[in-house]
C-alpha positions as semicolon CSV with decimal commas, in nm:
position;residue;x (nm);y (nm);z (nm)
1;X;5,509;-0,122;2,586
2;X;5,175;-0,194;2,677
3;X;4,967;-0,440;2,498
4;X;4,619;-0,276;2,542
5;X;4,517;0,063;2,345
6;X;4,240;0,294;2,463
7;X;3,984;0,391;2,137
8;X;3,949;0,707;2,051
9;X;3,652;0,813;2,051
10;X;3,713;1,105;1,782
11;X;3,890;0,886;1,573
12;X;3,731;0,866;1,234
13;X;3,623;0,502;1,231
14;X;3,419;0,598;1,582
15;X;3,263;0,891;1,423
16;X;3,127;0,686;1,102
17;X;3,032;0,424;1,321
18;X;2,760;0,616;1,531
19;X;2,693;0,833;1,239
20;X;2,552;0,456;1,124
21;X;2,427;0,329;1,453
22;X;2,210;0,636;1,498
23;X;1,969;0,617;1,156
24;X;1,974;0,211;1,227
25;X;1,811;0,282;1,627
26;X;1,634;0,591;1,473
27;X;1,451;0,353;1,245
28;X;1,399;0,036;1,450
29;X;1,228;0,314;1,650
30;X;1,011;0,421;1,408
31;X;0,894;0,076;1,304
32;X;0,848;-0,012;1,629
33;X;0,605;0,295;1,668
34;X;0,407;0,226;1,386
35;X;0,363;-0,134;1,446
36;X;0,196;-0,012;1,780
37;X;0,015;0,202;1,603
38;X;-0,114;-0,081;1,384
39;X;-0,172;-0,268;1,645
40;X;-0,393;-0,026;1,851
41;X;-0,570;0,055;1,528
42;X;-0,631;-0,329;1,422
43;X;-0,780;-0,379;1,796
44;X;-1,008;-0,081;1,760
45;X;-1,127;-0,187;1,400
46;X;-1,204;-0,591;1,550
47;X;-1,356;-0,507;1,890
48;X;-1,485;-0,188;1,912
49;X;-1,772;-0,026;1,642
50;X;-2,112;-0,022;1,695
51;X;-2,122;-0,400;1,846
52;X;-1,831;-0,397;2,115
53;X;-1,658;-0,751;2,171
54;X;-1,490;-0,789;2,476
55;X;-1,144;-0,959;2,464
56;X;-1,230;-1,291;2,671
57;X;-1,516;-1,311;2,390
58;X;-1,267;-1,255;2,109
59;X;-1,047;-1,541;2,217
60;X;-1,348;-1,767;2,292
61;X;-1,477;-1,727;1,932
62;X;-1,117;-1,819;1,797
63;X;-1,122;-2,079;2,010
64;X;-1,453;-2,204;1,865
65;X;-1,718;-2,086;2,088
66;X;-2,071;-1,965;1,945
67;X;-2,178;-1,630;2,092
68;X;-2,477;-1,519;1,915
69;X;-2,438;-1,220;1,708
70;X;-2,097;-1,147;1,851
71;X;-1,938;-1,467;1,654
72;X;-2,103;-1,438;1,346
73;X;-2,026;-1,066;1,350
74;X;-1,661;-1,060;1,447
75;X;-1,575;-1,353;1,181
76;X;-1,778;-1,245;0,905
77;X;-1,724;-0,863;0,927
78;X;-1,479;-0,723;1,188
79;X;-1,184;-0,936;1,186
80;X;-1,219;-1,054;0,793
81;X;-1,227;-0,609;0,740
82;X;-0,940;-0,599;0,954
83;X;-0,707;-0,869;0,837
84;X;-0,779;-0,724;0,506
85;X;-0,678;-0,392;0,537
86;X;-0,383;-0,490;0,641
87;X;-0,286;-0,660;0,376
88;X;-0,417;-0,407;0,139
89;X;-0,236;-0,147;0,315
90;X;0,095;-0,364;0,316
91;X;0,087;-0,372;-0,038
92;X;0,019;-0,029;-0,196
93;X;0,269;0,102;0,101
94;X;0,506;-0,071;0,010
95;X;0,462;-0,051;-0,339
96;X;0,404;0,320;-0,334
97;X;0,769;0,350;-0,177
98;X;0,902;0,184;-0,421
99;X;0,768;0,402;-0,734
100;X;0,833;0,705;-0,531
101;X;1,206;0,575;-0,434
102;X;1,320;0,447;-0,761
103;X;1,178;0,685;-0,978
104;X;1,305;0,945;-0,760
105;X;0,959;1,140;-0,772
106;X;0,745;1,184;-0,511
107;X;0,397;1,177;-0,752
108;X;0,568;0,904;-0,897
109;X;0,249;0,623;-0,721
110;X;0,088;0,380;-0,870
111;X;-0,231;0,521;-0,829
112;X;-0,103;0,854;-0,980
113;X;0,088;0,683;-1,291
114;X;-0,243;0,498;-1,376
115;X;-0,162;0,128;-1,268
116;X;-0,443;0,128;-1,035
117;X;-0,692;0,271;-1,243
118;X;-0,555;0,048;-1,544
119;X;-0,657;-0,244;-1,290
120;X;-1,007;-0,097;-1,240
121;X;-1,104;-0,035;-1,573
122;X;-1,012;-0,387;-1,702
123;X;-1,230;-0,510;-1,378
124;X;-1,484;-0,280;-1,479
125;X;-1,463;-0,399;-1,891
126;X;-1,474;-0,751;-1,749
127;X;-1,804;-0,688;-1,510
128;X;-1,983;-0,513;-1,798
129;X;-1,869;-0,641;-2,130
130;X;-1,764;-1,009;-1,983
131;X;-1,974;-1,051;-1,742
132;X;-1,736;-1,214;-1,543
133;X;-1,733;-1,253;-1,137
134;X;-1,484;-1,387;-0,886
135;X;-1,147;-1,542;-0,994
136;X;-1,177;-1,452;-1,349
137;X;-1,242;-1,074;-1,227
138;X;-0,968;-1,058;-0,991
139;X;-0,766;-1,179;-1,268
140;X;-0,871;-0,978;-1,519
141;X;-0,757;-0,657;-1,299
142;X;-0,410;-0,801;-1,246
143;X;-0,373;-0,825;-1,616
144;X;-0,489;-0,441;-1,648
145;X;-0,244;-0,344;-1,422
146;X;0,029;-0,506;-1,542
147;X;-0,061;-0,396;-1,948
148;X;-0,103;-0,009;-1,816
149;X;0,203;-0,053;-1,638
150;X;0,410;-0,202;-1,904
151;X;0,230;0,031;-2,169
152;X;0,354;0,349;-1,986
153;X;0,658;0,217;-1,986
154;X;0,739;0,177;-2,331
155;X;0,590;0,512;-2,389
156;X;0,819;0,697;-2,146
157;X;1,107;0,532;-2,255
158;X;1,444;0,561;-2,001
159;X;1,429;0,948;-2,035
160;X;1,341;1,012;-1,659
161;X;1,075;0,967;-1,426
162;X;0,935;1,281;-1,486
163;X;0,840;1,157;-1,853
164;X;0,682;0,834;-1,698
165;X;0,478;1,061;-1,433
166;X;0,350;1,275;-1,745
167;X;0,272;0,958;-1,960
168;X;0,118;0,787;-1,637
169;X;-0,105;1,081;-1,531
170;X;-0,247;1,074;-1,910
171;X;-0,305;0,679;-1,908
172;X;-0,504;0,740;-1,584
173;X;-0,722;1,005;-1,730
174;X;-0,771;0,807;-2,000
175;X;-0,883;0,491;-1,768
176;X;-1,047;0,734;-1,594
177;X;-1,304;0,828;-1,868
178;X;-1,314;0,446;-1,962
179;X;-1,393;0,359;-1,628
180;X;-1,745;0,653;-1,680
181;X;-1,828;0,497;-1,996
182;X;-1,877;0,155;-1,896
183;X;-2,046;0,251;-1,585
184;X;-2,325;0,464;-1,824
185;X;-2,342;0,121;-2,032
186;X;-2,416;-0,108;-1,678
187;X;-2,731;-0,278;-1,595
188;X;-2,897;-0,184;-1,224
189;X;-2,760;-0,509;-1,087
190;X;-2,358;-0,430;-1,249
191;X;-2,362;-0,091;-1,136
192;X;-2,346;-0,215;-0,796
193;X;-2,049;-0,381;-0,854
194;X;-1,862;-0,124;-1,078
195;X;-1,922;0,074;-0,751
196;X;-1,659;-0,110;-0,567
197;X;-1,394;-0,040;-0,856
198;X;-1,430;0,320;-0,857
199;X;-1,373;0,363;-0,490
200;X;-1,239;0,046;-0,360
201;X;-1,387;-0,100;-0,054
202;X;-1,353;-0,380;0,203
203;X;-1,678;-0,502;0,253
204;X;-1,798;-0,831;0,114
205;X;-1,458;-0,988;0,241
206;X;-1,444;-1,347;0,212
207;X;-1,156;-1,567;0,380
208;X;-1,097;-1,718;0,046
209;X;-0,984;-1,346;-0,096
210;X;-0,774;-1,297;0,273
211;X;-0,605;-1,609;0,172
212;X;-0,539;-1,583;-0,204
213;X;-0,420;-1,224;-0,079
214;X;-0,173;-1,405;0,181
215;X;-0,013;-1,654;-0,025
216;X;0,115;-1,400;-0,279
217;X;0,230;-1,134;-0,039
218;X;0,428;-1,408;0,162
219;X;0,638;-1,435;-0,216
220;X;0,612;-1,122;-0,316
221;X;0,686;-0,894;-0,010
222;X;1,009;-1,138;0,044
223;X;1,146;-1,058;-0,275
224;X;1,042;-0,650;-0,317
225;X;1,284;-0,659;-0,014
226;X;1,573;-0,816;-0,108
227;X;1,557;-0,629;-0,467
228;X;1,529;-0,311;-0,283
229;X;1,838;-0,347;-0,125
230;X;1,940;-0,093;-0,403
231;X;1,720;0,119;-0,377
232;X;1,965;0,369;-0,233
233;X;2,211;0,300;-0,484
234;X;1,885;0,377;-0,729
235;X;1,846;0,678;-0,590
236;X;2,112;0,798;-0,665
237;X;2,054;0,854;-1,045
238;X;2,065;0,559;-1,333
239;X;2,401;0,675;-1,439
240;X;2,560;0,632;-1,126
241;X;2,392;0,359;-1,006
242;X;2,496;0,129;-1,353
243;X;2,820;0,278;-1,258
244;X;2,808;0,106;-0,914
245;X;2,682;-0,214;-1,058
246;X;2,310;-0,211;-1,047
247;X;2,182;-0,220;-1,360
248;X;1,834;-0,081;-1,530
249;X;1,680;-0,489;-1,517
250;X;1,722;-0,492;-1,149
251;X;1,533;-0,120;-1,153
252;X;1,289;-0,287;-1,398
253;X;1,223;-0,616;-1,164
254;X;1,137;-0,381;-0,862
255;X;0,919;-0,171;-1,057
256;X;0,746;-0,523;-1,130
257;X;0,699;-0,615;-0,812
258;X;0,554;-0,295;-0,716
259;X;0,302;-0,347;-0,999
260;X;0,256;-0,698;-0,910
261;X;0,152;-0,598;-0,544
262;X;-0,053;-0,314;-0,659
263;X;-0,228;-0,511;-0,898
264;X;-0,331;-0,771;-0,609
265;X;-0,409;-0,488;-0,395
266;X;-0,689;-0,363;-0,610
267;X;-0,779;-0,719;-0,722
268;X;-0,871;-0,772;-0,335
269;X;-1,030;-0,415;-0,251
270;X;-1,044;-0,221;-0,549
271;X;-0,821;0,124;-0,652
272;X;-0,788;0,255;-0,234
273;X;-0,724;0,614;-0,362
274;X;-0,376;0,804;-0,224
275;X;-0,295;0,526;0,049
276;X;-0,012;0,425;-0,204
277;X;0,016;0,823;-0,247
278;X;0,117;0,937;0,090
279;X;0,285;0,570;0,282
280;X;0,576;0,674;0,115
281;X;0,654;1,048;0,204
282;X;0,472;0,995;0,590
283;X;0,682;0,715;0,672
284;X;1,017;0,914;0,527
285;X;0,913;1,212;0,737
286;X;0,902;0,996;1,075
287;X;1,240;0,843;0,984
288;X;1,458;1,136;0,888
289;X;1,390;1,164;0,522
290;X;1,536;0,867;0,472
291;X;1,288;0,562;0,289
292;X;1,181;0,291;0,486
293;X;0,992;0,006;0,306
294;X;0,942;-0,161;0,606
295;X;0,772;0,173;0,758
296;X;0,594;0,263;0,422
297;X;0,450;-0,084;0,447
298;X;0,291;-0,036;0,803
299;X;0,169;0,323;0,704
300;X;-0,001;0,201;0,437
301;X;-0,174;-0,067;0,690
302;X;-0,201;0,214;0,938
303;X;-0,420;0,406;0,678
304;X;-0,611;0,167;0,541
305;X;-0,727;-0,021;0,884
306;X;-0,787;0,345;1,036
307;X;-0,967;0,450;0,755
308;X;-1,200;0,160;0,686
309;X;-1,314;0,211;1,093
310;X;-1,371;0,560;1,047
311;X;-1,597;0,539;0,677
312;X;-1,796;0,256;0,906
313;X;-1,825;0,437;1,220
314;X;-1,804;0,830;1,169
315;X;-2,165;0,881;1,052
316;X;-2,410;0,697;1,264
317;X;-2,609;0,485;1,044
318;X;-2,439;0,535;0,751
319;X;-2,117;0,301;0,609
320;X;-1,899;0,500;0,354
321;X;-1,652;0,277;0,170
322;X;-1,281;0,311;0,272
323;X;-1,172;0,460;-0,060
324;X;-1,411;0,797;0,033
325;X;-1,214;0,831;0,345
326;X;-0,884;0,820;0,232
327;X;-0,949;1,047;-0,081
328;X;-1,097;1,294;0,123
329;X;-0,824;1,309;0,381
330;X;-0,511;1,189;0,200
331;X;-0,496;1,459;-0,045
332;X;-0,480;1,747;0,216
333;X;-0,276;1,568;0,430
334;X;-0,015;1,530;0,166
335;X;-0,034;1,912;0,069
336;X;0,045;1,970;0,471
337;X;0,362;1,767;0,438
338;X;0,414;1,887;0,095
339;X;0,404;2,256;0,257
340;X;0,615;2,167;0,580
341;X;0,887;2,035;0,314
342;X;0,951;1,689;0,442
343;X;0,758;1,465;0,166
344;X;1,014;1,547;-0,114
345;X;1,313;1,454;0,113
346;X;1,537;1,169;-0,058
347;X;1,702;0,941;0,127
């Protein structure tokens, strides 16, 4: 008898194994794409524009080099904008996923489910009321987020996402008209600034804010992943999933994250309308209907680095803030997928 078998490749085990090894390559595909994507659209947003910076010159300014104009340009504007967005977009992609995934909803975002706008109108209370600036502002819209968040939670209750969507929609409306009241109540000089938190905005970037920004996504990103590794399971309904083992605290600590990151995304560049809205249902689209963090993460980049170069460059001589752009075309964009019947896929 011989030693040696020959597989067969109808055998069951060979049929579940490439059922698995085709959505693995089908993703690693798709993030692949997009990070070209992100690339391409990060190079266009630091050397092209108005001012054009060759790439020798880009390297020679890292490396130190004065160029006039083109250095204090490219480190005070362009590549501060660019980094970012980015980051900005990392965060409500990701996070935006995550609602959407858990909650098994597809409105369920934090910008729909008023955790973004629960961030502006504490930054806007805080501007107007407190007069406060910098740190103490940033903070003070983290601590909005987070209260809105936890609010509509206890108001929903665990009876379904489509109760927190309902009770979210109504806090935002309600932040909504806070948000309009304070801004009647600024001063010339805060009105300015209450701009920036009804929009959201990357201009007026400082390295400090790119840093701050850095040091909490390096923690936080880390950890939304290896929470999410039941998201699936999640997915799948809370009764089956504590069935499984996954229990509603490990649904609640994701959840947090996703706040947490949201919150520090609209600290940095104010409440970015729908980029948390549609990183989720583009990226499932491209990979099957199946989520992706990973690829809801670089869509959200995608969007926000994309859109930030076309609200400074699409109107000569005029500079739009990011949050016009992506309100303006992230709403019928996600009514196209919406139509085509691809956004409400679950994985």
């Amino acid at each position: 008898m011989s030693a040696t078998t020959t597989a067969d490749p109808t055998s069951p085990v060979d049929v579940v194994r490439k059922a698995r090894r085709s959505p693995r390559r089908h993703h690693a595909f798709v993030v692949a794409a997009l990070a070209v994507v992100l690339f391409g659209a990060f190079v266009a947003r630091v050397l092209l524009g108005n001012f054009i910076i060759t790439v020798p010159d880009f390297f020679r300014i890292l490396g130190g080099a004065e160029i006039p104009g083109a250095t204090f340009l490219l480190m005070s504007e362009k590549l501060p904008r660019a980094i970012l967005g980015v980051l900005v977009g990392v965060a409500f992609g990701s996070a935006g996923a995550v609602f959407q995934s858990t909650l098994r909803n597809p409105l369920a975002s934090p910008d729909i489910v008023g955790v973004s706008l629960g961030a502006s109108a504490s930054a806007v209370f805080a501007i107007v009321v407190l007069d406060l600036q910098g740190l103490a502002l940033s903070i003070a819209a983290i601590v909005g987020a987070i209260a809105i968040a936890v609010a509509v939670r206890l108001v929903a209750g665990s009876d379904g996402s489509y109760r927190l969507v309902l009770v979210g929609v109504t806090a935002a409306a309600a932040m909504t008209a806070v948000v309009h009241y304070l801004f009647t109540r600024a001063n010339e000089f805060d009105a300015l600034l209450v701009l920036r938190w009804l929009t959201g905005a990357l201009n007026g970037v400082t390295w400090s804010t790119i840093w701050i920004l850095l040091g909490f996504l390096v923690v936080l990103v880390p950890a939304l992943v290896w929470t999410a590794r039941s998201a699936q399971v999640l997915q799948l309904g809370p009764d089956v999933a504590t069935g499984l083992g996954v229990s509603r605290r490990r649904t609640d600590l994701l959840l947090l994250l996703a706040v947490l990151l949201t919150a520090l995304g609209v600290a940095a560049a104010g409440p970015v309308a729908f980029v948390a809205f549609v990183a989720g249902p583009i990226s499932r689209a491209l990979n099957g209907g199946r989520t992706t963090l990973v690829g809801a993460a670089l869509v959200g980049a995608i969007v926000m680095v994309a859109g930030d170069y076309i609200a400074d460059y699409a109107v000569p001589g005029v500079s739009f803030p990011v949050g016009v752009v992506t309100g303006a075309f992230g709403a019928p964009f996600l009514l196209w997928l919406l139509a085509a019947g691809r956004a409400g896929r679950k994985a």
